[in-house]
PDB file of C-alpha atoms and ligand atoms in Angstrom:
ATOM      1  CA  MET E   1     -33.178  -5.511  -8.619  1.00 54.00           C
ATOM      2  CA  THR E   2     -33.396  -6.468 -12.314  1.00 64.00           C
ATOM      3  CA  ALA E   3     -34.397 -10.101 -12.868  1.00 71.00           C
ATOM      4  CA  LEU E   4     -32.035 -12.117 -15.163  1.00 72.00           C
ATOM      5  CA  SER E   5     -34.990 -12.717 -17.578  1.00 76.00           C
ATOM      6  CA  ALA E   6     -35.199  -8.928 -18.150  1.00 74.00           C
ATOM      7  CA  LEU E   7     -31.667  -8.996 -19.568  1.00 75.00           C
ATOM      8  CA  ARG E   8     -32.473 -11.467 -22.340  1.00 78.00           C
ATOM      9  CA  GLY E   9     -34.315  -9.076 -24.720  1.00 74.00           C
ATOM     10  CA  PRO E  10     -32.714  -6.653 -27.128  1.00 74.00           C
ATOM     11  CA  GLN E  11     -33.656  -3.678 -24.988  1.00 74.00           C
ATOM     12  CA  ALA E  12     -31.002  -3.084 -22.326  1.00 72.00           C
ATOM     13  CA  PRO E  13     -32.597  -1.910 -19.044  1.00 76.00           C
ATOM     14  CA  ALA E  14     -31.163   1.466 -17.986  1.00 86.00           C
ATOM     15  CA  LEU E  15     -29.155   1.787 -14.816  1.00 93.00           C
ATOM     16  CA  ASP E  16     -31.676   2.497 -12.065  1.00 96.00           C
ATOM     17  CA  LEU E  17     -30.287   3.212  -8.599  1.00 98.00           C
ATOM     18  CA  ALA E  18     -33.469   4.777  -7.154  1.00 97.00           C
ATOM     19  CA  GLY E  19     -33.667   3.810  -3.481  1.00 98.00           C
ATOM     20  CA  ARG E  20     -29.940   2.957  -3.420  1.00 98.00           C
ATOM     21  CA  THR E  21     -27.239   4.720  -1.397  1.00 98.00           C
ATOM     22  CA  ALA E  22     -23.826   5.184  -2.982  1.00 98.00           C
ATOM     23  CA  LEU E  23     -20.707   6.390  -1.170  1.00 99.00           C
ATOM     24  CA  VAL E  24     -18.017   7.967  -3.355  1.00 99.00           C
ATOM     25  CA  THR E  25     -14.700   8.950  -1.830  1.00 99.00           C
ATOM     26  CA  GLY E  26     -12.665  11.801  -3.270  1.00 98.00           C
ATOM     27  CA  ALA E  27     -15.846  13.188  -4.726  1.00 98.00           C
ATOM     28  CA  ALA E  28     -14.865  16.875  -4.601  1.00 98.00           C
ATOM     29  CA  GLY E  29     -13.009  16.739  -7.920  1.00 96.00           C
ATOM     30  CA  GLY E  30     -11.880  14.816 -10.969  1.00 97.00           C
ATOM     31  CA  ILE E  31     -13.038  11.201 -11.357  1.00 98.00           C
ATOM     32  CA  GLY E  32     -14.910  11.186  -8.005  1.00 98.00           C
ATOM     33  CA  ARG E  33     -17.014  14.182  -8.926  1.00 98.00           C
ATOM     34  CA  ALA E  34     -17.940  12.561 -12.251  1.00 98.00           C
ATOM     35  CA  CYS E  35     -18.848   9.251 -10.518  1.00 98.00           C
ATOM     36  CA  ALA E  36     -20.982  11.059  -7.923  1.00 98.00           C
ATOM     37  CA  LEU E  37     -22.901  12.918 -10.628  1.00 98.00           C
ATOM     38  CA  ARG E  38     -23.339   9.797 -12.810  1.00 98.00           C
ATOM     39  CA  LEU E  39     -24.681   7.740  -9.910  1.00 98.00           C
ATOM     40  CA  ALA E  40     -26.961  10.611  -8.778  1.00 98.00           C
ATOM     41  CA  ALA E  41     -28.221  10.892 -12.408  1.00 98.00           C
ATOM     42  CA  ALA E  42     -29.151   7.183 -12.157  1.00 98.00           C
ATOM     43  CA  GLY E  43     -31.241   8.024  -9.059  1.00 98.00           C
ATOM     44  CA  ALA E  44     -28.888   7.140  -6.184  1.00 98.00           C
ATOM     45  CA  GLU E  45     -28.621   9.024  -2.927  1.00 98.00           C
ATOM     46  CA  VAL E  46     -24.876   9.765  -3.093  1.00 98.00           C
ATOM     47  CA  ARG E  47     -22.830  10.279   0.076  1.00 98.00           C
ATOM     48  CA  ALA E  48     -19.990  12.375  -1.303  1.00 98.00           C
ATOM     49  CA  VAL E  49     -16.926  12.053   0.881  1.00 98.00           C
ATOM     50  CA  ASP E  50     -13.851  14.311   0.647  1.00 98.00           C
ATOM     51  CA  ARG E  51     -11.644  16.447   2.867  1.00 98.00           C
ATOM     52  CA  ASP E  52     -12.287  19.402   0.505  1.00 98.00           C
ATOM     53  CA  ALA E  53     -15.457  21.078   1.870  1.00 98.00           C
ATOM     54  CA  GLY E  54     -15.534  23.769  -0.842  1.00 98.00           C
ATOM     55  CA  GLY E  55     -15.299  21.194  -3.637  1.00 98.00           C
ATOM     56  CA  LEU E  56     -18.152  19.190  -2.087  1.00 98.00           C
ATOM     57  CA  ASP E  57     -20.355  22.303  -1.873  1.00 98.00           C
ATOM     58  CA  THR E  58     -19.792  22.969  -5.556  1.00 98.00           C
ATOM     59  CA  LEU E  59     -20.624  19.357  -6.374  1.00 98.00           C
ATOM     60  CA  ALA E  60     -23.851  19.499  -4.378  1.00 97.00           C
ATOM     61  CA  GLY E  61     -24.915  22.542  -6.480  1.00 96.00           C
ATOM     62  CA  GLU E  62     -24.052  20.688  -9.692  1.00 97.00           C
ATOM     63  CA  ALA E  63     -26.255  17.785  -8.707  1.00 97.00           C
ATOM     64  CA  TYR E  64     -29.333  20.008  -8.441  1.00 96.00           C
ATOM     65  CA  GLY E  65     -32.111  18.697 -10.765  1.00 96.00           C
ATOM     66  CA  LEU E  66     -30.752  15.145 -11.095  1.00 97.00           C
ATOM     67  CA  ALA E  67     -32.970  12.111 -10.303  1.00 97.00           C
ATOM     68  CA  GLY E  68     -30.983  11.365  -7.162  1.00 98.00           C
ATOM     69  CA  THR E  69     -29.218  13.460  -4.544  1.00 97.00           C
ATOM     70  CA  VAL E  70     -25.698  14.350  -3.445  1.00 98.00           C
ATOM     71  CA  GLU E  71     -25.066  14.791   0.276  1.00 98.00           C
ATOM     72  CA  PRO E  72     -21.614  16.260   1.163  1.00 98.00           C
ATOM     73  CA  HIS E  73     -19.709  14.476   3.901  1.00 98.00           C
ATOM     74  CA  VAL E  74     -16.480  16.246   4.855  1.00 98.00           C
ATOM     75  CA  LEU E  75     -13.946  13.636   6.069  1.00 98.00           C
ATOM     76  CA  ASP E  76     -10.205  13.100   5.968  1.00 98.00           C
ATOM     77  CA  LEU E  77      -9.812   9.464   5.130  1.00 98.00           C
ATOM     78  CA  THR E  78      -6.678   9.135   7.229  1.00 98.00           C
ATOM     79  CA  ASP E  79      -9.216   9.024  10.113  1.00 98.00           C
ATOM     80  CA  LEU E  80      -9.751   5.335   9.394  1.00 98.00           C
ATOM     81  CA  ASP E  81     -12.279   4.709  12.167  1.00 98.00           C
ATOM     82  CA  ALA E  82     -14.474   7.562  10.859  1.00 98.00           C
ATOM     83  CA  ALA E  83     -14.126   6.199   7.318  1.00 98.00           C
ATOM     84  CA  GLU E  84     -15.410   2.803   8.396  1.00 98.00           C
ATOM     85  CA  ARG E  85     -18.340   4.339  10.216  1.00 98.00           C
ATOM     86  CA  ALA E  86     -19.224   6.507   7.207  1.00 98.00           C
ATOM     87  CA  ALA E  87     -19.643   3.404   4.993  1.00 98.00           C
ATOM     88  CA  ALA E  88     -22.335   1.760   7.150  1.00 98.00           C
ATOM     89  CA  GLY E  89     -25.588   1.255   5.309  1.00 98.00           C
ATOM     90  CA  THR E  90     -24.307   1.977   1.791  1.00 98.00           C
ATOM     91  CA  ASP E  91     -25.366  -0.216  -1.186  1.00 98.00           C
ATOM     92  CA  VAL E  92     -22.660   0.993  -3.637  1.00 99.00           C
ATOM     93  CA  LEU E  93     -19.140   1.910  -2.574  1.00 99.00           C
ATOM     94  CA  VAL E  94     -16.739   3.681  -4.918  1.00 99.00           C
ATOM     95  CA  ASN E  95     -13.187   3.812  -3.489  1.00 99.00           C
ATOM     96  CA  ASN E  96     -11.721   6.637  -5.470  1.00 98.00           C
ATOM     97  CA  ALA E  97      -9.818   9.137  -3.277  1.00 98.00           C
ATOM     98  CA  GLY E  98      -6.110   9.321  -4.060  1.00 97.00           C
ATOM     99  CA  LEU E  99      -2.976  11.374  -4.125  1.00 96.00           C
ATOM    100  CA  GLN E 100       0.363  11.203  -5.838  1.00 94.00           C
ATOM    101  CA  LEU E 101       3.963  12.123  -5.145  1.00 94.00           C
ATOM    102  CA  VAL E 102       6.525  11.661  -7.895  1.00 91.00           C
ATOM    103  CA  SER E 103       9.997  11.129  -6.405  1.00 95.00           C
ATOM    104  CA  PRO E 104      12.820   8.506  -6.532  1.00 97.00           C
ATOM    105  CA  ILE E 105      12.677   5.925  -3.749  1.00 98.00           C
ATOM    106  CA  GLU E 106      15.875   7.192  -2.082  1.00 98.00           C
ATOM    107  CA  ASP E 107      14.302  10.648  -1.664  1.00 97.00           C
ATOM    108  CA  PHE E 108      10.727   9.569  -1.068  1.00 98.00           C
ATOM    109  CA  PRO E 109       9.595  10.858   2.375  1.00 98.00           C
ATOM    110  CA  PRO E 110       8.525   7.823   4.520  1.00 98.00           C
ATOM    111  CA  ASP E 111       5.637   9.810   6.105  1.00 98.00           C
ATOM    112  CA  VAL E 112       4.167  10.535   2.622  1.00 98.00           C
ATOM    113  CA  PHE E 113       4.544   6.886   1.725  1.00 98.00           C
ATOM    114  CA  ARG E 114       2.503   6.004   4.852  1.00 98.00           C
ATOM    115  CA  THR E 115      -0.184   8.600   4.038  1.00 98.00           C
ATOM    116  CA  VAL E 116      -0.565   7.345   0.451  1.00 98.00           C
ATOM    117  CA  LEU E 117      -0.983   3.762   1.683  1.00 98.00           C
ATOM    118  CA  ALA E 118      -3.469   4.897   4.363  1.00 98.00           C
ATOM    119  CA  VAL E 119      -5.721   6.864   1.961  1.00 99.00           C
ATOM    120  CA  MET E 120      -5.467   4.565  -1.067  1.00 98.00           C
ATOM    121  CA  LEU E 121      -5.333   1.098   0.522  1.00 99.00           C
ATOM    122  CA  GLU E 122      -6.119   1.081   4.231  1.00 98.00           C
ATOM    123  CA  ALA E 123      -9.125   3.424   3.941  1.00 99.00           C
ATOM    124  CA  PRO E 124     -10.672   1.321   1.126  1.00 99.00           C
ATOM    125  CA  PHE E 125     -10.235  -1.764   3.359  1.00 99.00           C
ATOM    126  CA  ARG E 126     -11.983   0.013   6.237  1.00 99.00           C
ATOM    127  CA  LEU E 127     -14.752   1.389   3.978  1.00 99.00           C
ATOM    128  CA  ILE E 128     -15.404  -2.108   2.537  1.00 99.00           C
ATOM    129  CA  ARG E 129     -15.363  -3.482   6.032  1.00 99.00           C
ATOM    130  CA  GLY E 130     -17.938  -0.887   7.110  1.00 99.00           C
ATOM    131  CA  ALA E 131     -20.156  -1.434   4.068  1.00 99.00           C
ATOM    132  CA  LEU E 132     -20.273  -5.246   3.846  1.00 99.00           C
ATOM    133  CA  PRO E 133     -22.629  -6.048   6.805  1.00 98.00           C
ATOM    134  CA  HIS E 134     -25.465  -4.068   5.163  1.00 98.00           C
ATOM    135  CA  MET E 135     -24.677  -5.409   1.699  1.00 98.00           C
ATOM    136  CA  TYR E 136     -24.544  -9.019   2.950  1.00 98.00           C
ATOM    137  CA  GLY E 137     -27.767  -8.459   4.945  1.00 98.00           C
ATOM    138  CA  GLN E 138     -29.721  -7.536   1.812  1.00 98.00           C
ATOM    139  CA  GLY E 139     -27.902  -9.883  -0.579  1.00 98.00           C
ATOM    140  CA  TRP E 140     -26.767  -7.119  -2.985  1.00 98.00           C
ATOM    141  CA  GLY E 141     -23.865  -4.694  -3.104  1.00 98.00           C
ATOM    142  CA  ARG E 142     -21.409  -3.145  -5.519  1.00 98.00           C
ATOM    143  CA  VAL E 143     -17.808  -2.269  -4.609  1.00 99.00           C
ATOM    144  CA  VAL E 144     -15.908  -0.388  -7.327  1.00 99.00           C
ATOM    145  CA  ASN E 145     -12.261   0.425  -6.676  1.00 99.00           C
ATOM    146  CA  ILE E 146     -10.711   3.110  -8.850  1.00 98.00           C
ATOM    147  CA  SER E 147      -7.331   1.579  -9.469  1.00 98.00           C
ATOM    148  CA  SER E 148      -5.120   2.534 -12.404  1.00 98.00           C
ATOM    149  CA  VAL E 149      -2.897   1.102 -15.043  1.00 97.00           C
ATOM    150  CA  HIS E 150      -0.456   1.461 -12.106  1.00 97.00           C
ATOM    151  CA  GLY E 151      -2.382  -1.321 -10.335  1.00 98.00           C
ATOM    152  CA  LEU E 152      -1.020  -3.637 -13.032  1.00 98.00           C
ATOM    153  CA  ARG E 153       2.158  -1.906 -14.239  1.00 96.00           C
ATOM    154  CA  ALA E 154       4.869   0.111 -12.451  1.00 97.00           C
ATOM    155  CA  SER E 155       6.477   3.358 -13.437  1.00 94.00           C
ATOM    156  CA  PRO E 156       9.636   4.867 -11.934  1.00 95.00           C
ATOM    157  CA  PHE E 157       9.376   7.468  -9.189  1.00 95.00           C
ATOM    158  CA  LYS E 158       5.845   6.369  -8.087  1.00 96.00           C
ATOM    159  CA  SER E 159       6.699   3.808  -5.401  1.00 98.00           C
ATOM    160  CA  ALA E 160       3.884   4.619  -2.956  1.00 98.00           C
ATOM    161  CA  TYR E 161       1.224   5.044  -5.668  1.00 98.00           C
ATOM    162  CA  VAL E 162       2.154   1.818  -7.471  1.00 98.00           C
ATOM    163  CA  ALA E 163       2.383  -0.143  -4.172  1.00 98.00           C
ATOM    164  CA  ALA E 164      -1.029   1.169  -3.017  1.00 99.00           C
ATOM    165  CA  LYS E 165      -2.714   0.383  -6.388  1.00 98.00           C
ATOM    166  CA  HIS E 166      -1.214  -3.100  -6.564  1.00 98.00           C
ATOM    167  CA  GLY E 167      -2.509  -3.637  -3.044  1.00 99.00           C
ATOM    168  CA  LEU E 168      -5.932  -2.339  -3.947  1.00 99.00           C
ATOM    169  CA  GLU E 169      -6.075  -4.936  -6.775  1.00 99.00           C
ATOM    170  CA  GLY E 170      -5.527  -7.701  -4.252  1.00 99.00           C
ATOM    171  CA  LEU E 171      -8.028  -6.282  -1.790  1.00 99.00           C
ATOM    172  CA  SER E 172     -10.656  -6.012  -4.563  1.00 99.00           C
ATOM    173  CA  LYS E 173     -10.160  -9.616  -5.650  1.00 99.00           C
ATOM    174  CA  THR E 174     -10.405 -10.881  -2.092  1.00 99.00           C
ATOM    175  CA  ALA E 175     -13.613  -8.886  -1.525  1.00 99.00           C
ATOM    176  CA  ALA E 176     -14.973 -10.402  -4.791  1.00 99.00           C
ATOM    177  CA  LEU E 177     -14.353 -13.951  -3.553  1.00 99.00           C
ATOM    178  CA  GLU E 178     -15.835 -13.313  -0.111  1.00 99.00           C
ATOM    179  CA  GLY E 179     -18.778 -11.273  -1.457  1.00 98.00           C
ATOM    180  CA  ALA E 180     -19.906 -13.568  -4.252  1.00 98.00           C
ATOM    181  CA  PRO E 181     -22.127 -15.833  -2.082  1.00 98.00           C
ATOM    182  CA  HIS E 182     -23.816 -12.689  -0.739  1.00 98.00           C
ATOM    183  CA  GLY E 183     -24.603 -10.971  -4.061  1.00 98.00           C
ATOM    184  CA  VAL E 184     -21.763  -8.483  -3.651  1.00 98.00           C
ATOM    185  CA  THR E 185     -19.407  -7.811  -6.552  1.00 98.00           C
ATOM    186  CA  SER E 186     -16.016  -6.101  -6.276  1.00 99.00           C
ATOM    187  CA  ASN E 187     -14.080  -4.827  -9.267  1.00 99.00           C
ATOM    188  CA  CYS E 188     -11.343  -2.363 -10.192  1.00 99.00           C
ATOM    189  CA  VAL E 189     -11.555   0.293 -12.902  1.00 99.00           C
ATOM    190  CA  ASN E 190      -8.116   1.010 -14.329  1.00 98.00           C
ATOM    191  CA  PRO E 191      -7.712   4.225 -16.275  1.00 98.00           C
ATOM    192  CA  GLY E 192      -4.641   5.533 -18.047  1.00 96.00           C
ATOM    193  CA  TYR E 193      -4.072   9.261 -17.592  1.00 95.00           C
ATOM    194  CA  VAL E 194      -7.296  11.115 -16.896  1.00 96.00           C
ATOM    195  CA  ARG E 195      -7.848  14.868 -17.391  1.00 92.00           C
ATOM    196  CA  THR E 196      -7.904  15.876 -13.675  1.00 92.00           C
ATOM    197  CA  ALA E 197      -6.018  18.019 -11.129  1.00 88.00           C
ATOM    198  CA  LEU E 198      -3.983  14.982 -10.075  1.00 82.00           C
ATOM    199  CA  VAL E 199      -2.440  14.781 -13.595  1.00 87.00           C
ATOM    200  CA  GLU E 200      -1.956  18.553 -13.827  1.00 82.00           C
ATOM    201  CA  GLY E 201       0.019  18.297 -10.562  1.00 81.00           C
ATOM    202  CA  GLN E 202       2.199  15.516 -11.959  1.00 80.00           C
ATOM    203  CA  LEU E 203       3.404  17.450 -14.992  1.00 83.00           C
ATOM    204  CA  ALA E 204       5.778  19.657 -12.959  1.00 82.00           C
ATOM    205  CA  GLY E 205       6.956  16.764 -10.760  1.00 80.00           C
ATOM    206  CA  GLN E 206       7.669  14.518 -13.743  1.00 80.00           C
ATOM    207  CA  ALA E 207       9.491  17.329 -15.529  1.00 88.00           C
ATOM    208  CA  ARG E 208      11.779  17.657 -12.508  1.00 85.00           C
ATOM    209  CA  SER E 209      12.367  13.894 -12.089  1.00 82.00           C
ATOM    210  CA  HIS E 210      13.013  13.225 -15.801  1.00 84.00           C
ATOM    211  CA  GLY E 211      14.906  16.460 -16.366  1.00 89.00           C
ATOM    212  CA  ILE E 212      12.749  17.575 -19.369  1.00 90.00           C
ATOM    213  CA  PRO E 213      10.515  20.611 -19.978  1.00 88.00           C
ATOM    214  CA  ARG E 214       6.923  20.392 -18.616  1.00 80.00           C
ATOM    215  CA  GLU E 215       5.333  20.540 -22.102  1.00 77.00           C
ATOM    216  CA  ARG E 216       7.197  17.398 -23.234  1.00 88.00           C
ATOM    217  CA  VAL E 217       6.054  15.341 -20.192  1.00 88.00           C
ATOM    218  CA  LEU E 218       2.541  14.705 -21.582  1.00 88.00           C
ATOM    219  CA  THR E 219       3.590  13.281 -24.947  1.00 86.00           C
ATOM    220  CA  GLU E 220       6.987  11.760 -24.059  1.00 87.00           C
ATOM    221  CA  VAL E 221       6.312  10.446 -20.545  1.00 85.00           C
ATOM    222  CA  LEU E 222       2.602  10.160 -19.709  1.00 89.00           C
ATOM    223  CA  LEU E 223       1.274   9.150 -23.141  1.00 93.00           C
ATOM    224  CA  ARG E 224       4.346   7.306 -24.324  1.00 91.00           C
ATOM    225  CA  ASP E 225       2.802   3.858 -23.970  1.00 91.00           C
ATOM    226  CA  SER E 226      -0.792   4.864 -24.805  1.00 94.00           C
ATOM    227  CA  ALA E 227      -1.796   3.911 -28.378  1.00 95.00           C
ATOM    228  CA  VAL E 228      -4.635   6.471 -28.144  1.00 95.00           C
ATOM    229  CA  LYS E 229      -2.807   9.775 -27.760  1.00 92.00           C
ATOM    230  CA  ARG E 230      -5.131  11.689 -25.518  1.00 92.00           C
ATOM    231  CA  LEU E 231      -6.125  11.874 -21.858  1.00 93.00           C
ATOM    232  CA  VAL E 232      -9.201   9.933 -20.692  1.00 95.00           C
ATOM    233  CA  GLU E 233     -12.119  12.143 -19.601  1.00 96.00           C
ATOM    234  CA  PRO E 234     -13.477  11.665 -16.038  1.00 97.00           C
ATOM    235  CA  GLU E 235     -16.948  10.983 -17.515  1.00 97.00           C
ATOM    236  CA  GLU E 236     -15.614   8.004 -19.468  1.00 97.00           C
ATOM    237  CA  VAL E 237     -14.351   6.530 -16.189  1.00 98.00           C
ATOM    238  CA  ALA E 238     -17.666   7.249 -14.453  1.00 98.00           C
ATOM    239  CA  GLU E 239     -19.542   5.400 -17.241  1.00 97.00           C
ATOM    240  CA  ALA E 240     -17.412   2.260 -16.552  1.00 98.00           C
ATOM    241  CA  VAL E 241     -18.346   2.589 -12.885  1.00 98.00           C
ATOM    242  CA  ALA E 242     -22.012   2.923 -13.810  1.00 98.00           C
ATOM    243  CA  TYR E 243     -21.718  -0.220 -15.947  1.00 97.00           C
ATOM    244  CA  LEU E 244     -20.296  -2.194 -13.003  1.00 98.00           C
ATOM    245  CA  CYS E 245     -23.249  -1.105 -10.888  1.00 98.00           C
ATOM    246  CA  GLY E 246     -25.763  -2.061 -13.529  1.00 96.00           C
ATOM    247  CA  PRO E 247     -27.785  -5.188 -14.191  1.00 92.00           C
ATOM    248  CA  HIS E 248     -25.527  -6.573 -16.927  1.00 92.00           C
ATOM    249  CA  ALA E 249     -22.456  -6.690 -14.667  1.00 96.00           C
ATOM    250  CA  ALA E 250     -23.716  -9.032 -11.969  1.00 96.00           C
ATOM    251  CA  PHE E 251     -21.498 -11.824 -13.281  1.00 97.00           C
ATOM    252  CA  MET E 252     -18.466  -9.597 -13.440  1.00 98.00           C
ATOM    253  CA  THR E 253     -16.412  -9.699 -10.249  1.00 98.00           C
ATOM    254  CA  GLY E 254     -12.806  -9.814  -9.190  1.00 98.00           C
ATOM    255  CA  THR E 255     -11.710  -8.242 -12.399  1.00 98.00           C
ATOM    256  CA  SER E 256      -9.967  -5.092 -13.598  1.00 98.00           C
ATOM    257  CA  LEU E 257     -11.686  -2.991 -16.269  1.00 98.00           C
ATOM    258  CA  LEU E 258      -8.967  -1.209 -18.253  1.00 98.00           C
ATOM    259  CA  LEU E 259      -9.519   2.213 -19.913  1.00 98.00           C
ATOM    260  CA  ASP E 260      -5.918   2.585 -20.910  1.00 97.00           C
ATOM    261  CA  GLY E 261      -5.892   3.512 -24.625  1.00 97.00           C
ATOM    262  CA  GLY E 262      -4.033   0.311 -25.397  1.00 97.00           C
ATOM    263  CA  TRP E 263      -1.180   0.920 -22.892  1.00 95.00           C
ATOM    264  CA  THR E 264      -1.147  -2.678 -21.549  1.00 95.00           C
ATOM    265  CA  ALA E 265      -1.533  -4.167 -25.054  1.00 95.00           C
ATOM    266  CA  HIS E 266       2.205  -3.691 -25.458  1.00 90.00           C
TER     267      HIS E 266
HETATM  268  P1  NAD O 301      -8.057  14.420  -7.934  1.00 67.50           P
HETATM  269  O1  NAD O 301      -6.819  14.930  -7.280  1.00 67.50           O
HETATM  270  O2  NAD O 301      -8.727  15.267  -8.991  1.00 67.50           O
HETATM  271  O3  NAD O 301      -9.134  14.027  -6.854  1.00 67.50           O
HETATM  272  C1  NAD O 301      -8.767  13.257  -5.734  1.00 67.50           C
HETATM  273  C2  NAD O 301      -9.719  13.608  -4.589  1.00 67.50           C
HETATM  274  O4  NAD O 301      -9.282  12.835  -3.447  1.00 67.50           O
HETATM  275  C3  NAD O 301      -9.585  15.118  -4.258  1.00 67.50           C
HETATM  276  O5  NAD O 301     -10.883  15.701  -4.241  1.00 67.50           O
HETATM  277  C4  NAD O 301      -8.956  15.036  -2.869  1.00 67.50           C
HETATM  278  O6  NAD O 301      -9.398  16.130  -1.994  1.00 67.50           O
HETATM  279  C5  NAD O 301      -9.395  13.700  -2.360  1.00 67.50           C
HETATM  280  N1  NAD O 301      -8.546  13.254  -1.258  1.00 67.50           N
HETATM  281  C6  NAD O 301      -7.216  13.083  -1.287  1.00 67.50           C
HETATM  282  N2  NAD O 301      -6.766  12.726  -0.079  1.00 67.50           N
HETATM  283  C7  NAD O 301      -7.842  12.645   0.744  1.00 67.50           C
HETATM  284  C8  NAD O 301      -8.053  12.353   2.100  1.00 67.50           C
HETATM  285  N3  NAD O 301      -7.042  12.103   2.946  1.00 67.50           N
HETATM  286  N4  NAD O 301      -9.287  12.356   2.619  1.00 67.50           N
HETATM  287  C9  NAD O 301     -10.348  12.646   1.822  1.00 67.50           C
HETATM  288  N5  NAD O 301     -10.261  12.995   0.522  1.00 67.50           N
HETATM  289  C10 NAD O 301      -8.974  12.983  -0.018  1.00 67.50           C
HETATM  290  O7  NAD O 301      -7.660  13.016  -8.556  1.00 67.50           O
HETATM  291  P2  NAD O 301      -8.300  12.120  -9.685  1.00 67.50           P
HETATM  292  O8  NAD O 301      -7.379  12.183 -10.850  1.00 67.50           O
HETATM  293  O9  NAD O 301      -9.725  12.380  -9.843  1.00 67.50           O
HETATM  294  O10 NAD O 301      -8.064  10.686  -9.034  1.00 67.50           O
HETATM  295  C11 NAD O 301      -9.086   9.923  -8.455  1.00 67.50           C
HETATM  296  C12 NAD O 301      -8.647   8.474  -8.359  1.00 67.50           C
HETATM  297  O11 NAD O 301      -8.405   8.002  -9.696  1.00 67.50           O
HETATM  298  C13 NAD O 301      -7.368   8.261  -7.572  1.00 67.50           C
HETATM  299  O12 NAD O 301      -7.467   7.073  -6.806  1.00 67.50           O
HETATM  300  C14 NAD O 301      -6.302   8.100  -8.657  1.00 67.50           C
HETATM  301  O13 NAD O 301      -5.236   7.302  -8.247  1.00 67.50           O
HETATM  302  C15 NAD O 301      -7.126   7.392  -9.719  1.00 67.50           C
HETATM  303  N6  NAD O 301      -6.532   7.544 -11.077  1.00 67.50           N
HETATM  304  C16 NAD O 301      -6.314   8.763 -11.594  1.00 67.50           C
HETATM  305  C17 NAD O 301      -5.751   8.847 -12.862  1.00 67.50           C
HETATM  306  C18 NAD O 301      -5.495  10.171 -13.501  1.00 67.50           C
HETATM  307  O14 NAD O 301      -4.759  10.170 -14.538  1.00 67.50           O
HETATM  308  N7  NAD O 301      -5.999  11.273 -12.996  1.00 67.50           N
HETATM  309  C19 NAD O 301      -5.405   7.712 -13.543  1.00 67.50           C
HETATM  310  C20 NAD O 301      -5.653   6.477 -12.984  1.00 67.50           C
HETATM  311  C21 NAD O 301      -6.203   6.393 -11.765  1.00 67.50           C
END
């Protein structure tokens, strides 16, 4: 662990996670993949959790040659007991896995609503629950919850997603208050629209719901409120996660780190 005195000079100590274990959910693609590679590059032994076995195998290959390692762990997070067990012994937990369905509330299938809440809110609760005993035992731990602008703002047709992300914000803040005396921080990272499969999948759904052609969805719907008119790259999100795991972020807890291109400045 970096001593506070080491932070006082002009030379920032690099993120060093050698000897640390990090669990990243939803690691087979998009933001999770970028986080797993970033943490492995900092030396962590990354437990990469996803239900997509093929994506995890690809990721493990991409991690070859990094300072740390990536170990694939195939798991469907709706198996909440298994999720809690998988988190035991981890030093860094990145709750990232997610899914989206764009549909008006009156048409929204209740079983999909339940699944979204299970994967994006209940599983993070169980993973934190599984990780905390080890973190508390050693007096150090980092919980990073990949929330969204939709953890702080709503959009029409995303009832389950917005509800889950708002819930995740509350869970993250509660974990921050409980974890502080034990050296455990908990924060959210809140991106705007990121260049991933999840956004690709939304373009068609949003076009249907808004009744406009697919090519107009990006500029007129997704980026309408973003002052910076581009998608965020997964690597930019992963760098924010790395910062929250680093020595300069020990005082930062219970907060939400926005990468939203100015969306919430409105
Ligand atoms: P993605 O679809 O590229 O990746 C999500 C991963 O989660 C996939 O690999 C998928 O297999 C996994 N997953 C889904 N359900 C699972 C389950 N039941 N068990 C195990 N794994 C499961 O998505 P992404 O864009 O990288 O999103 C990652 C996170 O970032 C999500 O929480 C999402 O809400 C959040 N986010 C994304 C954006 C964006 O614009 N892409 C913006 C803000 C926040």
